[in-house]
Each structure stands twice: as structure tokens, then as C-alpha cells.
């Protein structure tokens, strides 16, 4: 590609709304442009990178035995009603009607559609296993689209769905997908970690998320400092034992806490430790209203609570519901004297607590000296809080550390949830119809590129890992009006193209400083500069994007293509920083 013909609008200033570095750099480097909230146009440079990621995904998915298909993006409501998700998926599902007033949605995921396909085509165990994937645009009406391609509403996903005869066969497919994912993210040059993840309301089946380690990640990973345990905090069990307190029972009493609502305000005002306070949260769910209790210094884990309830939907209740369940207002609510019958779940850490403080369900008042069994019924206890640094590693009892991560991929054992709902069966060897055992496997293509930039950049711009760089090499001709320089550039450009490199010839009538800046900004791994030395010594200069001022080599023009090949080969054998 010739730079003079390339649609590559780089910019110096970035819109204020771009918060994270990948979003800023993708805008500045002319990779993407925003159309509307969460909707982006991919420009040539951005699309090239996405296509490289897709190419790696395709190779690895095909090698692992999956086959590519392409399913419709517009999906009929009937299918979603069959799976029960038309009601439960919530507002991320963009629904619409056609001219006949029939309901449809834009696919946020494709379990329903793939089941509709497979149930008509797969008859017997002989047709299994089957693993189908697609690389396609998804639409999710995210509540908070942000960070550019990281969390957009329209985005490209690779999604695969596997079909097996039983759990054992699914285990094998799952392992193969897991390994393929490791290879994919390795080849993309990412520092990533597979972590145990929540399986939602399905429960019981395994799931792993592939997390790119980055400070800007929206997910938090709990890692063990001693063993290789790592899990999404949403999932990690909180196991610390709380010894029962053996203080004598105090009398329950009302304490005045005017305007003190938060844990800090109440405990500060009363001069007690947050460990002595019971925090009360009211949720609404498809299983009815729920009251959840956690210790003042702990935080509720909604994912655990949702799983415990086997709920499809769980959200914090609005003020009206809070007061109808408790009789109090937010900040002053507590579990004593709740209105009517409501399920109350206490966190395990509250089992041994005595003489605690909690809201009195009356504005500006709390209760102190509260005890289970005497002042209120014992609640149901379960692990419903977020793990903390003081909890032991669930595997080896070592210390827990927290890291931030960007979820780029997700593998999931679905079991028979969808095959049962959508009647996807096969006949076994005895001719008995059985539900097919499924798995699903997603990768966000745009998010992978954004995550790579989060991990690989400096103050001058992107430092692309070579396998996903839009171009592998740029030839910067210092003065295009100089015939010797330009003809050397053309010659080298031809040589490199012939050797199969993705090369950009910077043939613009621009100052060399501008060219070098743009080459740095766009993160092209290797720059070959053709300047005055071509005339004096017949030499060019090769410089890696990862190198500072020093470290450049200056081979003869005739050797430059071969030297580039050697450099790339060396890069392929090195760590992610040089890939
Ligand atoms: P998240 O928790 O980040 O919303 P998810 O659990 O909803 O992700 P999946 O349904 O597992 O995501 O989708 C598979 C992959 O698609 C994710 O691992 C991620 O890489 C990508 N993805 C999901 N939502 C978005 C989005 N809004 N924008 C870009 N990529 C996304
Ligand atoms: Mg999501």
C-alpha cells in the first residue's frame, strides 16, 4: 500500500470522551471513528488489524476442528420465546418489528439460531461431535457503552457452538477450545490469563474467561500469590472462618443517628468497627424481593446471590420497593421487623456475629445490641460477598491478590440448557433420543485489538505486536522528490511485497519528522528509512518500533529485505514485547 493513497486520517487532539489509552490511540491513529454512542466505523488501518486477529482465530479454530458458518443477524422472536430469553434477556436485546408487525431482535449472541439450525440437521450420534463457528457483528444495547471498541454496542465477535453426545465428550471439546484460545491470544502477542468464571444461573458447569492483564480492565481477578489459582472475583469463594463471638447478650436498643446513612458515617458516629454493623440490601428478582445482609466491611457479590437464587434477573430495588419491604428508607433499613414474608439471606461471615448494629427501618435511627434468634429470625446463610485480601486462597489457603483484566474471550460448558429448551436431540446407539450436550465459545475481535494496544504502547503511540499490526513494515522515503531515494524506496517496496510482507510505502510529500511521528503513532513494528545514506553509501536504516534511538541497523539496500526477514523471524521467537 502507498501511503499517498491510503485513507489514514491521523489526528493530534483526541476527543475528551476517550478515557482509556486504546480508545485515544485508535482515534488518533485513524483506525476508528465514532458514528453514535457505541457505534464505530472501522477505517482501513483498524480493519486491517481486526482482520489479522480474525485470521489467527480462523486458523486456530479450523485447526481445532471447528467449521465456519455465517448465521443471520436478525433473529425471530419465536426462537427467543422458545428458549425463554425473550423475557429474561433484558434491555441489551434490541427488539424490532417488521412490516407485518412480527417481532425480531438483533443478535447479541446466537445460541437460539444455532440450535434452530442443528436440530433439523443432526439426527444420530454418528453426526456428532460438531463444532460450528462464525465471525460476525453482534448488537448489544449496553447500558454504558465506553472505551471505544472495548465496550461498544455493535461489535465483531467470533462465536462457536459445540455439540456432543455426553458430558465426557464435551469435556474433550472444551479442552480443545481452551487450548485453541491460549494459542490465539499467545499469537496475538497478549499477556493474558485464563480465569475461572461464573456460569450464571445454569450452575454446575465449567466456564473460563480469558483476561488480558491491564490496569484499565473492567474485571477484577482474584489470584493466589502461592499457587496458580485465578478466578473472576465474581466467582471466587470467600472462605475465611469467622469465629463465633461469646460476648454476653446486650439488650436491643434504638440509637439516634441523624442523617447518618453510609457504613462510614454510622460507624464513625457511633465509634464502632464496621465489622459490628450489618448492612441490608433489598433486591428485586424474578424470584420475588430478596433481602441480603453483609457485614459493614464486606461487599455484596450480586453474581453469587443471583446464582444462589437461580434467578434470571436480579437488581437493586427502587425506593418504593425498599420501603414496602422494610418500612424504612435507604440508609436506615435493617432486617428487624420486615413487612410480610420475604426471603432473607445473610452472608456466612454473619453467622457468629452478636450485638450488632443495623438500620431501624425508621429515618435517622439505627438499632444496636441486635442478636439472631432473639430479635429476629435466623436468616438463611450463604456465601454472598466479594472475596477480600484477608480471605484465604480457595485452593491452597495462600494469600489473595487482585489484578485488573479485560475479558477478551469466554469458554462455557452449556450442558443441555439450550438443547432441552429448543429440542435439539440425537438418537443414541440404542435409538433413544437424548438432548445434545453443548458448549459455547466467544472472542471479542475489536476488544482483542483494543486490549493489545492497552498492553503495548508508549508516549509516541501504539506498539503493535507484529501478528496483528495493520502493516508489518513501513518504508519512509525522506524526500520523495529525490529520484535516488524514491527509486530505492520503490525497489525495496517491490522486494518486500514479493517476500510476502505487509508493507506500507510512505511516499507522501511530507517532512521526515511527520513521517516518523505517524509511523510511531500507528505502531508499525519495523521502519525502514531511505535517506541521504542511500546516495553516499547505498545503505538504508532499519529500526524496530520497540527500539529507542539506538539499536538501528544500516544494511545495504540489496540486503534490506533479507535483514527484515531475519528480524521478523527473531521477533517470532521472542516474547510478546517484540512480537
Ligand atoms: P462483558 O462481561 O464484558 O459484558 P460478556 O460476558 O457479556 O462480556 P460474552 O457474552 O461472553 O461477553 O461475549 C463474548 C466476548 O465478546 C467477550 O469475551 C468480549 O470479548 C466480547 N464482548 C462482549 N460484549 C462486548 C461489547 N459490548 N463490546 C465489545 N466486545 C464485547
Ligand atoms: Mg456483557
GROMACS .gro file of N, CA and C in nm, residues 293-407:
model
  345
  293UNK      N    1  -2.797  -0.957   5.353
  293UNK     CA    2  -2.725  -0.895   5.464
  293UNK      C    3  -2.576  -0.926   5.454
  294UNK      N    4  -2.494  -0.823   5.464
  294UNK     CA    5  -2.348  -0.846   5.468
  294UNK      C    6  -2.287  -0.758   5.577
  295UNK      N    7  -2.169  -0.797   5.622
  295UNK     CA    8  -2.103  -0.722   5.727
  295UNK      C    9  -2.061  -0.585   5.673
  296UNK      N   10  -2.055  -0.485   5.761
  296UNK     CA   11  -2.025  -0.349   5.719
  296UNK      C   12  -1.897  -0.334   5.638
  297UNK      N   13  -1.796  -0.416   5.665
  297UNK     CA   14  -1.669  -0.404   5.593
  297UNK      C   15  -1.664  -0.496   5.471
  298UNK      N   16  -1.774  -0.562   5.438
  298UNK     CA   17  -1.777  -0.650   5.320
  298UNK      C   18  -1.868  -0.593   5.212
  299UNK      N   19  -1.851  -0.646   5.091
  299UNK     CA   20  -1.937  -0.601   4.981
  299UNK      C   21  -2.016  -0.717   4.924
  300UNK      N   22  -2.139  -0.688   4.888
  300UNK     CA   23  -2.226  -0.791   4.831
  300UNK      C   24  -2.170  -0.835   4.695
  301UNK      N   25  -2.186  -0.962   4.664
  301UNK     CA   26  -2.148  -1.013   4.532
  301UNK      C   27  -2.278  -1.057   4.464
  302UNK      N   28  -2.327  -0.971   4.375
  302UNK     CA   29  -2.457  -0.997   4.314
  302UNK      C   30  -2.459  -1.123   4.230
  303UNK      N   31  -2.343  -1.156   4.173
  303UNK     CA   32  -2.337  -1.275   4.088
  303UNK      C   33  -2.360  -1.400   4.173
  304UNK      N   34  -2.297  -1.404   4.292
  304UNK     CA   35  -2.316  -1.519   4.381
  304UNK      C   36  -2.462  -1.527   4.427
  305UNK      N   37  -2.518  -1.411   4.459
  305UNK     CA   38  -2.656  -1.407   4.507
  305UNK      C   39  -2.751  -1.457   4.398
  306UNK      N   40  -2.725  -1.411   4.277
  306UNK     CA   41  -2.810  -1.449   4.164
  306UNK      C   42  -2.804  -1.600   4.142
  307UNK      N   43  -2.682  -1.653   4.155
  307UNK     CA   44  -2.665  -1.797   4.134
  307UNK      C   45  -2.736  -1.875   4.244
  308UNK      N   46  -2.724  -1.828   4.367
  308UNK     CA   47  -2.788  -1.896   4.479
  308UNK      C   48  -2.940  -1.901   4.459
  309UNK      N   49  -2.993  -1.791   4.408
  309UNK     CA   50  -3.138  -1.783   4.391
  309UNK      C   51  -3.184  -1.855   4.265
  310UNK      N   52  -3.088  -1.893   4.181
  310UNK     CA   53  -3.117  -1.944   4.047
  310UNK      C   54  -3.207  -1.845   3.974
  311UNK      N   55  -3.173  -1.719   3.989
  311UNK     CA   56  -3.255  -1.613   3.929
  311UNK      C   57  -3.202  -1.579   3.790
  312UNK      N   58  -3.290  -1.538   3.704
  312UNK     CA   59  -3.251  -1.492   3.570
  312UNK      C   60  -3.223  -1.342   3.576
  313UNK      N   61  -3.290  -1.275   3.672
  313UNK     CA   62  -3.282  -1.131   3.680
  313UNK      C   63  -3.269  -1.092   3.827
  314UNK      N   64  -3.176  -1.001   3.856
  314UNK     CA   65  -3.159  -0.956   3.995
  314UNK      C   66  -3.111  -0.812   3.989
  315UNK      N   67  -3.184  -0.722   4.050
  315UNK     CA   68  -3.134  -0.584   4.056
  315UNK      C   69  -3.171  -0.518   4.187
  316UNK      N   70  -3.094  -0.417   4.225
  316UNK     CA   71  -3.122  -0.343   4.348
  316UNK      C   72  -3.261  -0.281   4.337
  317UNK      N   73  -3.338  -0.290   4.445
  317UNK     CA   74  -3.475  -0.244   4.441
  317UNK      C   75  -3.480  -0.091   4.441
  318UNK      N   76  -3.589  -0.036   4.384
  318UNK     CA   77  -3.607   0.109   4.389
  318UNK      C   78  -3.660   0.148   4.528
  319UNK      N   79  -3.664   0.279   4.554
  319UNK     CA   80  -3.701   0.326   4.687
  319UNK      C   81  -3.838   0.277   4.733
  320UNK      N   82  -3.931   0.270   4.636
  320UNK     CA   83  -4.067   0.230   4.670
  320UNK      C   84  -4.068   0.087   4.723
  321UNK      N   85  -3.997  -0.001   4.651
  321UNK     CA   86  -3.991  -0.141   4.693
  321UNK      C   87  -3.919  -0.152   4.827
  322UNK      N   88  -3.810  -0.077   4.841
  322UNK     CA   89  -3.735  -0.081   4.967
  322UNK      C   90  -3.828  -0.048   5.084
  323UNK      N   91  -3.909   0.057   5.067
  323UNK     CA   92  -3.993   0.094   5.181
  323UNK      C   93  -4.109  -0.004   5.198
  324UNK      N   94  -4.157  -0.066   5.089
  324UNK     CA   95  -4.267  -0.162   5.108
  324UNK      C   96  -4.216  -0.290   5.173
  325UNK      N   97  -4.088  -0.324   5.153
  325UNK     CA   98  -4.034  -0.447   5.214
  325UNK      C   99  -3.990  -0.423   5.359
  326UNK      N  100  -3.933  -0.303   5.384
  326UNK     CA  101  -3.874  -0.281   5.516
  326UNK      C  102  -3.952  -0.181   5.601
  327UNK      N  103  -4.028  -0.094   5.536
  327UNK     CA  104  -4.097   0.013   5.608
  327UNK      C  105  -4.005   0.131   5.632
  328UNK      N  106  -3.880   0.121   5.592
  328UNK     CA  107  -3.784   0.230   5.616
  328UNK      C  108  -3.736   0.292   5.486
  329UNK      N  109  -3.643   0.387   5.498
  329UNK     CA  110  -3.587   0.449   5.377
  329UNK      C  111  -3.438   0.414   5.368
  330UNK      N  112  -3.387   0.415   5.246
  330UNK     CA  113  -3.248   0.376   5.223
  330UNK      C  114  -3.155   0.447   5.320
  331UNK      N  115  -3.060   0.373   5.377
  331UNK     CA  116  -2.967   0.432   5.473
  331UNK      C  117  -3.005   0.396   5.615
  332UNK      N  118  -3.132   0.364   5.634
  332UNK     CA  119  -3.177   0.333   5.771
  332UNK      C  120  -3.252   0.201   5.778
  333UNK      N  121  -3.234   0.115   5.675
  333UNK     CA  122  -3.310  -0.010   5.675
  333UNK      C  123  -3.234  -0.122   5.745
  334UNK      N  124  -3.309  -0.220   5.795
  334UNK     CA  125  -3.248  -0.332   5.865
  334UNK      C  126  -3.341  -0.451   5.863
  335UNK      N  127  -3.291  -0.567   5.907
  335UNK     CA  128  -3.370  -0.690   5.895
  335UNK      C  129  -3.470  -0.713   6.009
  336UNK      N  130  -3.473  -0.622   6.108
  336UNK     CA  131  -3.565  -0.644   6.220
  336UNK      C  132  -3.701  -0.583   6.185
  337UNK      N  133  -3.805  -0.668   6.192
  337UNK     CA  134  -3.942  -0.619   6.170
  337UNK      C  135  -3.974  -0.593   6.025
  338UNK      N  136  -3.929  -0.682   5.935
  338UNK     CA  137  -3.959  -0.665   5.793
  338UNK      C  138  -4.109  -0.684   5.770
  339UNK      N  139  -4.159  -0.617   5.667
  339UNK     CA  140  -4.303  -0.626   5.637
  339UNK      C  141  -4.331  -0.753   5.556
  340UNK      N  142  -4.418  -0.835   5.600
  340UNK     CA  143  -4.460  -0.953   5.524
  340UNK      C  144  -4.350  -1.057   5.514
  341UNK      N  145  -4.373  -1.158   5.432
  341UNK     CA  146  -4.276  -1.266   5.418
  341UNK      C  147  -4.180  -1.235   5.303
  342UNK      N  148  -4.053  -1.229   5.335
  342UNK     CA  149  -3.955  -1.203   5.231
  342UNK      C  150  -3.833  -1.291   5.262
  343UNK      N  151  -3.771  -1.340   5.156
  343UNK     CA  152  -3.655  -1.427   5.179
  343UNK      C  153  -3.536  -1.342   5.224
  344UNK      N  154  -3.474  -1.380   5.337
  344UNK     CA  155  -3.360  -1.305   5.390
  344UNK      C  156  -3.237  -1.395   5.385
  345UNK      N  157  -3.133  -1.345   5.319
  345UNK     CA  158  -3.011  -1.424   5.308
  345UNK      C  159  -2.897  -1.348   5.373
  346UNK      N  160  -2.832  -1.411   5.470
  346UNK     CA  161  -2.721  -1.348   5.538
  346UNK      C  162  -2.590  -1.408   5.487
  347UNK      N  163  -2.487  -1.325   5.477
  347UNK     CA  164  -2.357  -1.377   5.438
  347UNK      C  165  -2.299  -1.465   5.548
  348UNK      N  166  -2.224  -1.567   5.507
  348UNK     CA  167  -2.165  -1.661   5.604
  348UNK      C  168  -2.090  -1.590   5.718
  349UNK      N  169  -2.027  -1.476   5.686
  349UNK     CA  170  -1.946  -1.408   5.788
  349UNK      C  171  -2.032  -1.354   5.902
  350UNK      N  172  -2.163  -1.356   5.884
  350UNK     CA  173  -2.252  -1.303   5.989
  350UNK      C  174  -2.302  -1.410   6.085
  351UNK      N  175  -2.262  -1.536   6.060
  351UNK     CA  176  -2.314  -1.646   6.142
  351UNK      C  177  -2.288  -1.623   6.290
  352UNK      N  178  -2.164  -1.583   6.324
  352UNK     CA  179  -2.127  -1.575   6.465
  352UNK      C  180  -2.142  -1.437   6.526
  353UNK      N  181  -2.189  -1.340   6.446
  353UNK     CA  182  -2.193  -1.200   6.495
  353UNK      C  183  -2.295  -1.186   6.609
  354UNK      N  184  -2.258  -1.103   6.710
  354UNK     CA  185  -2.351  -1.078   6.822
  354UNK      C  186  -2.361  -0.928   6.847
  355UNK      N  187  -2.470  -0.886   6.907
  355UNK     CA  188  -2.488  -0.747   6.950
  355UNK      C  189  -2.457  -0.648   6.838
  356UNK      N  190  -2.512  -0.675   6.722
  356UNK     CA  191  -2.473  -0.590   6.608
  356UNK      C  192  -2.564  -0.468   6.594
  357UNK      N  193  -2.513  -0.377   6.508
  357UNK     CA  194  -2.587  -0.254   6.478
  357UNK      C  195  -2.645  -0.268   6.338
  358UNK      N  196  -2.767  -0.223   6.319
  358UNK     CA  197  -2.828  -0.227   6.187
  358UNK      C  198  -2.936  -0.120   6.180
  359UNK      N  199  -2.988  -0.092   6.059
  359UNK     CA  200  -3.089   0.012   6.044
  359UNK      C  201  -3.217  -0.025   6.119
  360UNK      N  202  -3.290   0.078   6.166
  360UNK     CA  203  -3.409   0.053   6.248
  360UNK      C  204  -3.537   0.059   6.164
  361UNK      N  205  -3.524   0.078   6.032
  361UNK     CA  206  -3.640   0.097   5.944
  361UNK      C  207  -3.720   0.221   5.984
  362UNK      N  208  -3.647   0.317   6.031
  362UNK     CA  209  -3.707   0.442   6.074
  362UNK      C  210  -3.601   0.549   6.046
  363UNK      N  211  -3.640   0.657   5.979
  363UNK     CA  212  -3.541   0.758   5.940
  363UNK      C  213  -3.466   0.812   6.061
  364UNK      N  214  -3.333   0.823   6.045
  364UNK     CA  215  -3.244   0.879   6.148
  364UNK      C  216  -3.224   0.790   6.272
  365UNK      N  217  -3.262   0.661   6.260
  365UNK     CA  218  -3.242   0.571   6.373
  365UNK      C  219  -3.180   0.438   6.329
  366UNK      N  220  -3.096   0.386   6.416
  366UNK     CA  221  -3.043   0.250   6.399
  366UNK      C  222  -3.076   0.171   6.525
  367UNK      N  223  -3.053   0.039   6.516
  367UNK     CA  224  -3.069  -0.047   6.633
  367UNK      C  225  -2.931  -0.097   6.673
  368UNK      N  226  -2.906  -0.109   6.801
  368UNK     CA  227  -2.780  -0.167   6.850
  368UNK      C  228  -2.814  -0.284   6.941
  369UNK      N  229  -2.713  -0.369   6.964
  369UNK     CA  230  -2.734  -0.483   7.054
  369UNK      C  231  -2.830  -0.587   6.995
  370UNK      N  232  -2.832  -0.597   6.861
  370UNK     CA  233  -2.925  -0.690   6.796
  370UNK      C  234  -2.864  -0.831   6.794
  371UNK      N  235  -2.946  -0.932   6.820
  371UNK     CA  236  -2.899  -1.072   6.818
  371UNK      C  237  -2.995  -1.162   6.742
  372UNK      N  238  -2.937  -1.253   6.665
  372UNK     CA  239  -3.015  -1.353   6.590
  372UNK      C  240  -3.098  -1.436   6.688
  373UNK      N  241  -3.212  -1.480   6.643
  373UNK     CA  242  -3.290  -1.576   6.721
  373UNK      C  243  -3.376  -1.507   6.826
  374UNK      N  244  -3.324  -1.396   6.882
  374UNK     CA  245  -3.399  -1.328   6.986
  374UNK      C  246  -3.477  -1.209   6.928
  375UNK      N  247  -3.404  -1.124   6.850
  375UNK     CA  248  -3.466  -1.002   6.798
  375UNK      C  249  -3.522  -1.021   6.658
  376UNK      N  250  -3.470  -1.121   6.590
  376UNK     CA  251  -3.518  -1.152   6.454
  376UNK      C  252  -3.483  -1.298   6.426
  377UNK      N  253  -3.552  -1.356   6.329
  377UNK     CA  254  -3.530  -1.497   6.298
  377UNK      C  255  -3.390  -1.515   6.239
  378UNK      N  256  -3.330  -1.631   6.262
  378UNK     CA  257  -3.204  -1.662   6.196
  378UNK      C  258  -3.228  -1.658   6.046
  379UNK      N  259  -3.143  -1.587   5.970
  379UNK     CA  260  -3.162  -1.589   5.824
  379UNK      C  261  -3.102  -1.716   5.765
  380UNK      N  262  -3.118  -1.730   5.637
  380UNK     CA  263  -3.052  -1.839   5.566
  380UNK      C  264  -2.910  -1.787   5.538
  381UNK      N  265  -2.805  -1.868   5.568
  381UNK     CA  266  -2.668  -1.819   5.546
  381UNK      C  267  -2.609  -1.879   5.419
  382UNK      N  268  -2.531  -1.798   5.350
  382UNK     CA  269  -2.462  -1.846   5.230
  382UNK      C  270  -2.346  -1.752   5.200
  383UNK      N  271  -2.261  -1.792   5.105
  383UNK     CA  272  -2.150  -1.706   5.064
  383UNK      C  273  -2.201  -1.610   4.959
  384UNK      N  274  -2.229  -1.486   4.997
  384UNK     CA  275  -2.285  -1.390   4.901
  384UNK      C  276  -2.203  -1.261   4.894
  385UNK      N  277  -2.078  -1.268   4.940
  385UNK     CA  278  -1.998  -1.144   4.938
  385UNK      C  279  -1.878  -1.158   4.846
  386UNK      N  280  -1.814  -1.044   4.819
  386UNK     CA  281  -1.692  -1.045   4.739
  386UNK      C  282  -1.576  -1.090   4.827
  387UNK      N  283  -1.487  -1.168   4.769
  387UNK     CA  284  -1.366  -1.210   4.839
  387UNK      C  285  -1.281  -1.085   4.869
  388UNK      N  286  -1.207  -1.087   4.981
  388UNK     CA  287  -1.119  -0.974   5.014
  388UNK      C  288  -0.976  -1.025   5.031
  389UNK      N  289  -0.886  -0.931   5.050
  389UNK     CA  290  -0.745  -0.967   5.070
  389UNK      C  291  -0.725  -1.052   5.195
  390UNK      N  292  -0.816  -1.041   5.291
  390UNK     CA  293  -0.798  -1.120   5.414
  390UNK      C  294  -0.852  -1.262   5.401
  391UNK      N  295  -0.915  -1.293   5.289
  391UNK     CA  296  -0.964  -1.432   5.272
  391UNK      C  297  -0.851  -1.520   5.219
  392UNK      N  298  -0.855  -1.650   5.251
  392UNK     CA  299  -0.751  -1.740   5.200
  392UNK      C  300  -0.780  -1.782   5.057
  393UNK      N  301  -0.675  -1.824   4.985
  393UNK     CA  302  -0.693  -1.880   4.851
  393UNK      C  303  -0.783  -2.004   4.863
  394UNK      N  304  -0.889  -2.013   4.783
  394UNK     CA  305  -0.981  -2.126   4.795
  394UNK      C  306  -0.914  -2.261   4.764
  395UNK      N  307  -0.799  -2.257   4.696
  395UNK     CA  308  -0.734  -2.384   4.662
  395UNK      C  309  -0.628  -2.424   4.762
  396UNK      N  310  -0.536  -2.327   4.797
  396UNK     CA  311  -0.421  -2.367   4.878
  396UNK      C  312  -0.411  -2.290   5.010
  397UNK      N  313  -0.508  -2.203   5.037
  397UNK     CA  314  -0.510  -2.123   5.161
  397UNK      C  315  -0.402  -2.014   5.164
  398UNK      N  316  -0.334  -1.994   5.050
  398UNK     CA  317  -0.234  -1.886   5.042
  398UNK      C  318  -0.302  -1.749   5.039
  399UNK      N  319  -0.222  -1.646   5.015
  399UNK     CA  320  -0.275  -1.509   5.015
  399UNK      C  321  -0.335  -1.472   4.879
  400UNK      N  322  -0.437  -1.388   4.885
  400UNK     CA  323  -0.505  -1.347   4.762
  400UNK      C  324  -0.459  -1.209   4.719
  401UNK      N  325  -0.435  -1.195   4.587
  401UNK     CA  326  -0.401  -1.064   4.531
  401UNK      C  327  -0.506  -1.030   4.426
  402UNK      N  328  -0.519  -0.903   4.397
  402UNK     CA  329  -0.616  -0.863   4.295
  402UNK      C  330  -0.547  -0.800   4.176
  403UNK      N  331  -0.595  -0.836   4.055
  403UNK     CA  332  -0.543  -0.775   3.933
  403UNK      C  333  -0.662  -0.731   3.849
  404UNK      N  334  -0.639  -0.633   3.765
  404UNK     CA  335  -0.746  -0.594   3.674
  404UNK      C  336  -0.727  -0.660   3.539
  405UNK      N  337  -0.837  -0.696   3.475
  405UNK     CA  338  -0.826  -0.763   3.346
  405UNK      C  339  -0.935  -0.720   3.250
  406UNK      N  340  -0.904  -0.740   3.121
  406UNK     CA  341  -1.003  -0.715   3.016
  406UNK      C  342  -1.045  -0.851   2.963
  407UNK      N  343  -1.172  -0.880   2.970
  407UNK     CA  344  -1.218  -1.011   2.922
  407UNK      C  345  -1.223  -1.010   2.770
   0.00000   0.00000   0.00000
